[in-house]
Amino acid sequence: MSSELVRLRQEKNLKQETVARALDWSPSKLIRIEGGSVGISTTDLQALLRQYGIADEDPLMARLIELARGARERGWWSSYSRELSSDPAYLAFLGYEYGASRIKHFGLAVMPALLQTEDYAKALTRQYVSEERADMLVTVRMLRQEKLLERDPSPEQAFVLDEGVIRRRVGRSIDPKIMPNQLKHLLELQSSRPYLTVQVIPFEVGAHFGMTGNFAVLEFEGALGPVLYLENSRGGALTVTGRDPEIVNYNSAFETLRETALTPEASRELIERVIAKMG
């Protein structure tokens, strides 16, 4: 929301002081709104958008008003703001993810969070944080899945996985069934959710863009530009400006990865073979 307001002002080549003076606001008020440190009322938002030439009947006006109203409501992730304060990018990402209409996720070494079983998530997370924090992170991860499942309509979800994701025996020392069960869960998701696709890039493809690491691109209906999230075990980096060249590059790369990967049907067959070998 705040990034869109900054973009609209910059497109008009307006300075914050000029806009604030025209609206009889203090410059600090606009700075706080654009910085996301305070919310904005519907009345103030309408006045601001009119300064940028957005008419009341413009769909962009309605969309941004809807976003402003949503921003004033506490999302489910707000309950974890204290626990996740050390990773503000991840906390912000949870809010964007919940409102996305399309979710594109590439997984290089580990199963994307939205596909993980609880046992897999615990076995993975406890490798790099304390058991207490791991339990909290897993709880958040399961809630992410649950809340997206409750949405109507459900967001489109496309996942591309490197073959290493489905072959690595995460949790084997704890319970050898963790990984086979994770892969069975993956197949169940494919079968039961028509809006969700899973494709695997086989080892034989060789080097590809996804070898830079896990990433997610979120897309939205209306005016809000796409969001890019680069993920690692210790946290993530969030980019929220839809015109950022990095987002364009990653979005394009994801589509190339989908074309490089096996089809969903062939990916399913490969996953079934891997399960059979795991016993």
mmCIF file of C-alpha atoms in Angstrom:
data_model
loop_
_atom_site.group_PDB
_atom_site.id
_atom_site.type_symbol
_atom_site.label_atom_id
_atom_site.label_comp_id
_atom_site.label_asym_id
_atom_site.label_seq_id
_atom_site.Cartn_x
_atom_site.Cartn_y
_atom_site.Cartn_z
ATOM 1 C CA MET A 1 0.000 0.000 0.000
ATOM 2 C CA SER A 2 2.607 2.605 1.068
ATOM 3 C CA SER A 3 4.886 1.654 -1.846
ATOM 4 C CA GLU A 4 2.017 2.279 -4.288
ATOM 5 C CA LEU A 5 1.449 5.737 -2.858
ATOM 6 C CA VAL A 6 5.141 6.543 -3.243
ATOM 7 C CA ARG A 7 5.064 5.279 -6.827
ATOM 8 C CA LEU A 8 2.034 7.400 -7.736
ATOM 9 C CA ARG A 9 3.612 10.544 -6.299
ATOM 10 C CA GLN A 10 6.905 9.934 -8.063
ATOM 11 C CA GLU A 11 5.150 9.329 -11.372
ATOM 12 C CA LYS A 12 3.732 12.851 -11.041
ATOM 13 C CA ASN A 13 7.208 14.196 -10.174
ATOM 14 C CA LEU A 14 5.830 15.695 -6.969
ATOM 15 C CA LYS A 15 7.787 16.304 -3.790
ATOM 16 C CA GLN A 16 6.347 15.324 -0.423
ATOM 17 C CA GLU A 17 6.345 18.942 0.720
ATOM 18 C CA THR A 18 4.345 20.025 -2.339
ATOM 19 C CA VAL A 19 1.681 17.357 -1.826
ATOM 20 C CA ALA A 20 1.423 18.005 1.901
ATOM 21 C CA ARG A 21 1.028 21.757 1.349
ATOM 22 C CA ALA A 22 -1.741 21.218 -1.217
ATOM 23 C CA LEU A 23 -3.666 19.042 1.261
ATOM 24 C CA ASP A 24 -2.948 21.334 4.221
ATOM 25 C CA TRP A 25 -1.056 18.476 5.910
ATOM 26 C CA SER A 26 2.223 18.598 7.730
ATOM 27 C CA PRO A 27 5.048 17.044 5.677
ATOM 28 C CA SER A 28 5.652 14.589 8.537
ATOM 29 C CA LYS A 29 2.129 13.188 8.107
ATOM 30 C CA LEU A 30 2.764 12.224 4.494
ATOM 31 C CA ILE A 31 6.220 10.895 5.355
ATOM 32 C CA ARG A 32 4.718 8.603 8.014
ATOM 33 C CA ILE A 33 1.984 7.415 5.636
ATOM 34 C CA GLU A 34 4.465 6.640 2.855
ATOM 35 C CA GLY A 35 6.775 4.968 5.338
ATOM 36 C CA GLY A 36 3.987 2.688 6.519
ATOM 37 C CA SER A 37 4.371 3.711 10.147
ATOM 38 C CA VAL A 38 0.778 4.968 10.333
ATOM 39 C CA GLY A 39 -2.426 4.052 8.567
ATOM 40 C CA ILE A 40 -4.512 6.375 6.423
ATOM 41 C CA SER A 41 -8.220 7.094 6.634
ATOM 42 C CA THR A 42 -10.459 6.611 3.611
ATOM 43 C CA THR A 43 -11.113 10.367 3.453
ATOM 44 C CA ASP A 44 -7.408 11.237 3.501
ATOM 45 C CA LEU A 45 -6.630 8.541 0.938
ATOM 46 C CA GLN A 46 -9.277 9.855 -1.464
ATOM 47 C CA ALA A 47 -7.912 13.377 -1.100
ATOM 48 C CA LEU A 48 -4.356 12.148 -1.688
ATOM 49 C CA LEU A 49 -5.254 10.138 -4.774
ATOM 50 C CA ARG A 50 -7.162 13.062 -6.269
ATOM 51 C CA GLN A 51 -3.947 15.081 -5.976
ATOM 52 C CA TYR A 52 -2.350 12.410 -8.157
ATOM 53 C CA GLY A 53 -5.115 12.654 -10.754
ATOM 54 C CA ILE A 54 -6.980 9.494 -9.753
ATOM 55 C CA ALA A 55 -10.731 9.976 -10.233
ATOM 56 C CA ASP A 56 -13.280 8.645 -7.739
ATOM 57 C CA GLU A 57 -14.680 6.244 -10.341
ATOM 58 C CA ASP A 58 -11.221 4.882 -11.263
ATOM 59 C CA PRO A 59 -10.875 1.177 -10.262
ATOM 60 C CA LEU A 60 -7.491 2.086 -8.761
ATOM 61 C CA MET A 61 -9.241 4.345 -6.246
ATOM 62 C CA ALA A 62 -11.534 1.503 -5.111
ATOM 63 C CA ARG A 63 -8.671 -0.974 -4.924
ATOM 64 C CA LEU A 64 -6.443 1.234 -2.783
ATOM 65 C CA ILE A 65 -9.325 2.116 -0.471
ATOM 66 C CA GLU A 66 -9.906 -1.608 -0.001
ATOM 67 C CA LEU A 67 -6.224 -2.116 0.807
ATOM 68 C CA ALA A 68 -6.276 0.772 3.290
ATOM 69 C CA ARG A 69 -9.257 -0.714 5.102
ATOM 70 C CA GLY A 70 -7.557 -4.101 5.218
ATOM 71 C CA ALA A 71 -4.371 -2.559 6.581
ATOM 72 C CA ARG A 72 -6.302 -1.163 9.544
ATOM 73 C CA GLU A 73 -7.546 -4.630 10.459
ATOM 74 C CA ARG A 74 -5.310 -6.939 12.429
ATOM 75 C CA GLY A 75 -4.238 -9.889 10.336
ATOM 76 C CA TRP A 76 -3.685 -13.307 11.930
ATOM 77 C CA TRP A 77 0.086 -12.754 11.674
ATOM 78 C CA SER A 78 -0.110 -9.690 13.958
ATOM 79 C CA SER A 79 -0.377 -12.041 16.944
ATOM 80 C CA TYR A 80 3.226 -13.068 16.206
ATOM 81 C CA SER A 81 4.667 -9.589 15.653
ATOM 82 C CA ARG A 82 6.745 -9.760 18.845
ATOM 83 C CA GLU A 83 8.097 -13.250 18.168
ATOM 84 C CA LEU A 84 8.943 -12.341 14.562
ATOM 85 C CA SER A 85 10.263 -8.845 15.281
ATOM 86 C CA SER A 86 13.788 -9.946 14.363
ATOM 87 C CA ASP A 87 12.630 -10.704 10.809
ATOM 88 C CA PRO A 88 10.369 -7.826 9.696
ATOM 89 C CA ALA A 89 10.645 -8.842 6.039
ATOM 90 C CA TYR A 90 9.075 -12.211 6.812
ATOM 91 C CA LEU A 91 6.319 -10.626 8.894
ATOM 92 C CA ALA A 92 5.479 -8.224 6.066
ATOM 93 C CA PHE A 93 5.565 -11.100 3.587
ATOM 94 C CA LEU A 94 2.912 -13.011 5.560
ATOM 95 C CA GLY A 95 0.504 -10.119 5.097
ATOM 96 C CA TYR A 96 1.193 -9.837 1.377
ATOM 97 C CA GLU A 97 0.938 -13.596 0.906
ATOM 98 C CA TYR A 98 -2.483 -13.716 2.549
ATOM 99 C CA GLY A 99 -3.817 -11.114 0.114
ATOM 100 C CA ALA A 100 -2.181 -12.446 -3.050
ATOM 101 C CA SER A 101 -4.205 -13.749 -5.964
ATOM 102 C CA ARG A 102 -1.282 -15.735 -7.408
ATOM 103 C CA ILE A 103 1.624 -17.326 -5.547
ATOM 104 C CA LYS A 104 4.687 -18.543 -7.441
ATOM 105 C CA HIS A 105 7.338 -20.335 -5.402
ATOM 106 C CA PHE A 106 10.602 -21.978 -6.362
ATOM 107 C CA GLY A 107 12.276 -24.422 -3.962
ATOM 108 C CA LEU A 108 15.941 -25.348 -4.371
ATOM 109 C CA ALA A 109 16.950 -27.270 -1.260
ATOM 110 C CA VAL A 110 13.846 -27.525 0.923
ATOM 111 C CA MET A 111 10.121 -27.958 0.423
ATOM 112 C CA PRO A 112 8.315 -24.586 0.187
ATOM 113 C CA ALA A 113 6.603 -23.720 3.478
ATOM 114 C CA LEU A 114 3.087 -23.883 2.026
ATOM 115 C CA LEU A 115 3.647 -27.530 1.056
ATOM 116 C CA GLN A 116 5.335 -28.789 4.224
ATOM 117 C CA THR A 117 3.859 -31.289 6.644
ATOM 118 C CA GLU A 118 4.202 -30.436 10.321
ATOM 119 C CA ASP A 119 6.702 -33.255 10.910
ATOM 120 C CA TYR A 120 8.865 -32.125 7.985
ATOM 121 C CA ALA A 121 8.699 -28.514 9.162
ATOM 122 C CA LYS A 122 9.787 -29.463 12.692
ATOM 123 C CA ALA A 123 12.643 -31.672 11.524
ATOM 124 C CA LEU A 124 13.895 -28.929 9.231
ATOM 125 C CA THR A 125 13.478 -25.895 11.489
ATOM 126 C CA ARG A 126 15.123 -27.487 14.527
ATOM 127 C CA GLN A 127 18.348 -27.700 12.542
ATOM 128 C CA TYR A 128 18.996 -23.967 12.809
ATOM 129 C CA VAL A 129 17.031 -22.498 15.755
ATOM 130 C CA SER A 130 16.245 -23.516 19.321
ATOM 131 C CA GLU A 131 13.463 -26.039 19.854
ATOM 132 C CA GLU A 132 11.222 -23.412 21.457
ATOM 133 C CA ARG A 133 11.588 -20.961 18.553
ATOM 134 C CA ALA A 134 11.273 -23.803 16.056
ATOM 135 C CA ASP A 135 7.908 -24.760 17.530
ATOM 136 C CA MET A 136 6.699 -21.166 17.157
ATOM 137 C CA LEU A 137 7.897 -20.939 13.561
ATOM 138 C CA VAL A 138 6.229 -24.242 12.695
ATOM 139 C CA THR A 139 2.970 -23.031 14.261
ATOM 140 C CA VAL A 140 3.115 -19.929 12.055
ATOM 141 C CA ARG A 141 3.879 -22.080 9.026
ATOM 142 C CA MET A 142 0.874 -24.319 9.617
ATOM 143 C CA LEU A 143 -1.328 -21.252 10.144
ATOM 144 C CA ARG A 144 -0.159 -19.851 6.789
ATOM 145 C CA GLN A 145 -1.430 -22.981 5.113
ATOM 146 C CA GLU A 146 -4.687 -23.027 7.063
ATOM 147 C CA LYS A 147 -5.530 -19.375 6.431
ATOM 148 C CA LEU A 148 -4.869 -19.625 2.705
ATOM 149 C CA LEU A 149 -7.027 -22.743 2.540
ATOM 150 C CA GLU A 150 -9.898 -20.777 4.117
ATOM 151 C CA ARG A 151 -9.770 -18.084 1.457
ATOM 152 C CA ASP A 152 -12.533 -17.970 -1.143
ATOM 153 C CA PRO A 153 -11.574 -17.842 -3.897
ATOM 154 C CA SER A 154 -8.308 -19.612 -3.235
ATOM 155 C CA PRO A 155 -5.191 -17.990 -4.687
ATOM 156 C CA GLU A 156 -3.561 -19.736 -7.626
ATOM 157 C CA GLN A 157 -0.421 -21.502 -6.441
ATOM 158 C CA ALA A 158 2.396 -22.695 -8.690
ATOM 159 C CA PHE A 159 5.421 -24.476 -7.240
ATOM 160 C CA VAL A 160 8.593 -25.476 -9.061
ATOM 161 C CA LEU A 161 11.003 -27.720 -7.155
ATOM 162 C CA ASP A 162 14.524 -28.781 -7.896
ATOM 163 C CA GLU A 163 14.795 -32.584 -7.828
ATOM 164 C CA GLY A 164 17.000 -32.326 -4.741
ATOM 165 C CA VAL A 165 13.969 -31.148 -2.748
ATOM 166 C CA ILE A 166 12.111 -34.423 -3.231
ATOM 167 C CA ARG A 167 15.155 -36.659 -2.755
ATOM 168 C CA ARG A 168 16.698 -35.179 0.396
ATOM 169 C CA ARG A 169 15.704 -37.368 3.379
ATOM 170 C CA VAL A 170 14.799 -34.577 5.792
ATOM 171 C CA GLY A 171 14.101 -36.014 9.249
ATOM 172 C CA ARG A 172 15.403 -39.502 8.505
ATOM 173 C CA SER A 173 17.354 -39.710 11.778
ATOM 174 C CA ILE A 174 14.159 -38.855 13.684
ATOM 175 C CA ASP A 175 11.682 -40.955 11.734
ATOM 176 C CA PRO A 176 12.360 -42.517 8.306
ATOM 177 C CA LYS A 177 8.689 -42.014 7.410
ATOM 178 C CA ILE A 178 8.852 -38.210 7.563
ATOM 179 C CA MET A 179 10.060 -37.720 3.995
ATOM 180 C CA PRO A 180 7.901 -40.386 2.304
ATOM 181 C CA ASN A 181 4.894 -38.941 4.124
ATOM 182 C CA GLN A 182 5.879 -35.459 2.991
ATOM 183 C CA LEU A 183 5.962 -36.589 -0.634
ATOM 184 C CA LYS A 184 2.621 -38.367 -0.278
ATOM 185 C CA HIS A 185 1.215 -35.135 1.111
ATOM 186 C CA LEU A 186 2.550 -33.358 -1.955
ATOM 187 C CA LEU A 187 0.676 -35.774 -4.235
ATOM 188 C CA GLU A 188 -2.508 -35.334 -2.206
ATOM 189 C CA LEU A 189 -2.301 -31.571 -2.603
ATOM 190 C CA GLN A 190 -1.903 -31.956 -6.361
ATOM 191 C CA SER A 191 -4.973 -34.186 -6.539
ATOM 192 C CA SER A 192 -7.290 -32.268 -4.221
ATOM 193 C CA ARG A 193 -6.555 -28.649 -5.142
ATOM 194 C CA PRO A 194 -7.114 -27.731 -8.801
ATOM 195 C CA TYR A 195 -5.645 -24.264 -8.244
ATOM 196 C CA LEU A 196 -2.283 -25.754 -7.150
ATOM 197 C CA THR A 197 0.417 -27.153 -9.439
ATOM 198 C CA VAL A 198 3.740 -28.801 -8.611
ATOM 199 C CA GLN A 199 6.527 -29.291 -11.150
ATOM 200 C CA VAL A 200 9.988 -30.755 -10.665
ATOM 201 C CA ILE A 201 13.191 -29.792 -12.475
ATOM 202 C CA PRO A 202 15.188 -33.029 -12.900
ATOM 203 C CA PHE A 203 18.908 -33.163 -12.195
ATOM 204 C CA GLU A 204 19.629 -33.886 -15.854
ATOM 205 C CA VAL A 205 18.608 -30.342 -16.790
ATOM 206 C CA GLY A 206 21.865 -29.117 -15.269
ATOM 207 C CA ALA A 207 22.388 -25.521 -14.131
ATOM 208 C CA HIS A 208 19.395 -23.192 -13.952
ATOM 209 C CA PHE A 209 18.408 -19.811 -12.506
ATOM 210 C CA GLY A 210 16.790 -21.390 -9.451
ATOM 211 C CA MET A 211 20.190 -22.464 -8.151
ATOM 212 C CA THR A 212 20.462 -18.981 -6.624
ATOM 213 C CA GLY A 213 18.028 -20.158 -3.913
ATOM 214 C CA ASN A 214 14.401 -20.269 -2.821
ATOM 215 C CA PHE A 215 12.209 -17.356 -3.863
ATOM 216 C CA ALA A 216 8.554 -16.412 -4.107
ATOM 217 C CA VAL A 217 6.722 -13.947 -6.336
ATOM 218 C CA LEU A 218 3.273 -12.765 -5.278
ATOM 219 C CA GLU A 219 0.822 -11.173 -7.698
ATOM 220 C CA PHE A 220 -2.340 -9.237 -6.916
ATOM 221 C CA GLU A 221 -5.561 -8.192 -8.593
ATOM 222 C CA GLY A 222 -5.853 -4.471 -9.131
ATOM 223 C CA ALA A 223 -3.145 -1.871 -8.845
ATOM 224 C CA LEU A 224 -0.739 -3.398 -6.358
ATOM 225 C CA GLY A 225 2.436 -4.522 -8.085
ATOM 226 C CA PRO A 226 4.082 -7.902 -7.525
ATOM 227 C CA VAL A 227 6.109 -8.699 -4.423
ATOM 228 C CA LEU A 228 9.377 -10.634 -4.380
ATOM 229 C CA TYR A 229 10.628 -12.582 -1.363
ATOM 230 C CA LEU A 230 14.081 -14.155 -1.265
ATOM 231 C CA GLU A 231 14.110 -16.828 1.404
ATOM 232 C CA ASN A 232 16.795 -18.466 3.501
ATOM 233 C CA SER A 233 16.971 -20.280 6.826
ATOM 234 C CA ARG A 234 17.847 -17.153 8.787
ATOM 235 C CA GLY A 235 15.280 -14.797 7.303
ATOM 236 C CA GLY A 236 14.423 -13.146 4.045
ATOM 237 C CA ALA A 237 14.577 -10.016 1.919
ATOM 238 C CA LEU A 238 11.327 -8.446 0.742
ATOM 239 C CA THR A 239 10.993 -6.223 -2.317
ATOM 240 C CA VAL A 240 7.635 -4.536 -2.709
ATOM 241 C CA THR A 241 8.001 -2.232 -5.694
ATOM 242 C CA GLY A 242 6.356 -3.795 -8.700
ATOM 243 C CA ARG A 243 8.545 -1.843 -11.121
ATOM 244 C CA ASP A 244 11.795 -2.990 -9.531
ATOM 245 C CA PRO A 245 13.900 -4.694 -12.246
ATOM 246 C CA GLU A 246 14.743 -7.474 -9.793
ATOM 247 C CA ILE A 247 11.080 -8.432 -9.518
ATOM 248 C CA VAL A 248 10.724 -8.432 -13.299
ATOM 249 C CA ASN A 249 13.798 -10.655 -13.621
ATOM 250 C CA TYR A 250 12.621 -13.161 -11.008
ATOM 251 C CA ASN A 251 9.100 -13.266 -12.399
ATOM 252 C CA SER A 252 10.447 -13.958 -15.879
ATOM 253 C CA ALA A 253 12.889 -16.538 -14.489
ATOM 254 C CA PHE A 254 10.068 -18.377 -12.729
ATOM 255 C CA GLU A 255 8.180 -18.778 -16.001
ATOM 256 C CA THR A 256 11.359 -20.096 -17.627
ATOM 257 C CA LEU A 257 11.786 -22.567 -14.766
ATOM 258 C CA ARG A 258 8.217 -23.788 -15.293
ATOM 259 C CA GLU A 259 8.976 -24.396 -18.958
ATOM 260 C CA THR A 260 12.205 -26.204 -18.035
ATOM 261 C CA ALA A 261 10.533 -28.430 -15.439
ATOM 262 C CA LEU A 262 8.663 -31.647 -16.036
ATOM 263 C CA THR A 263 4.929 -31.309 -16.586
ATOM 264 C CA PRO A 264 2.744 -31.712 -13.480
ATOM 265 C CA GLU A 265 1.852 -35.236 -14.647
ATOM 266 C CA ALA A 266 5.466 -36.271 -15.272
ATOM 267 C CA SER A 267 6.476 -34.645 -11.980
ATOM 268 C CA ARG A 268 3.885 -36.748 -10.189
ATOM 269 C CA GLU A 269 5.279 -39.907 -11.734
ATOM 270 C CA LEU A 270 8.798 -38.970 -10.630
ATOM 271 C CA ILE A 271 7.625 -38.267 -7.067
ATOM 272 C CA GLU A 272 5.864 -41.636 -6.963
ATOM 273 C CA ARG A 273 9.086 -43.373 -8.036
ATOM 274 C CA VAL A 274 11.052 -41.546 -5.336
ATOM 275 C CA ILE A 275 8.507 -42.595 -2.701
ATOM 276 C CA ALA A 276 8.780 -46.211 -3.812
ATOM 277 C CA LYS A 277 12.590 -46.132 -3.415
ATOM 278 C CA MET A 278 12.288 -44.660 0.072
ATOM 279 C CA GLY A 279 10.110 -47.540 1.159
#
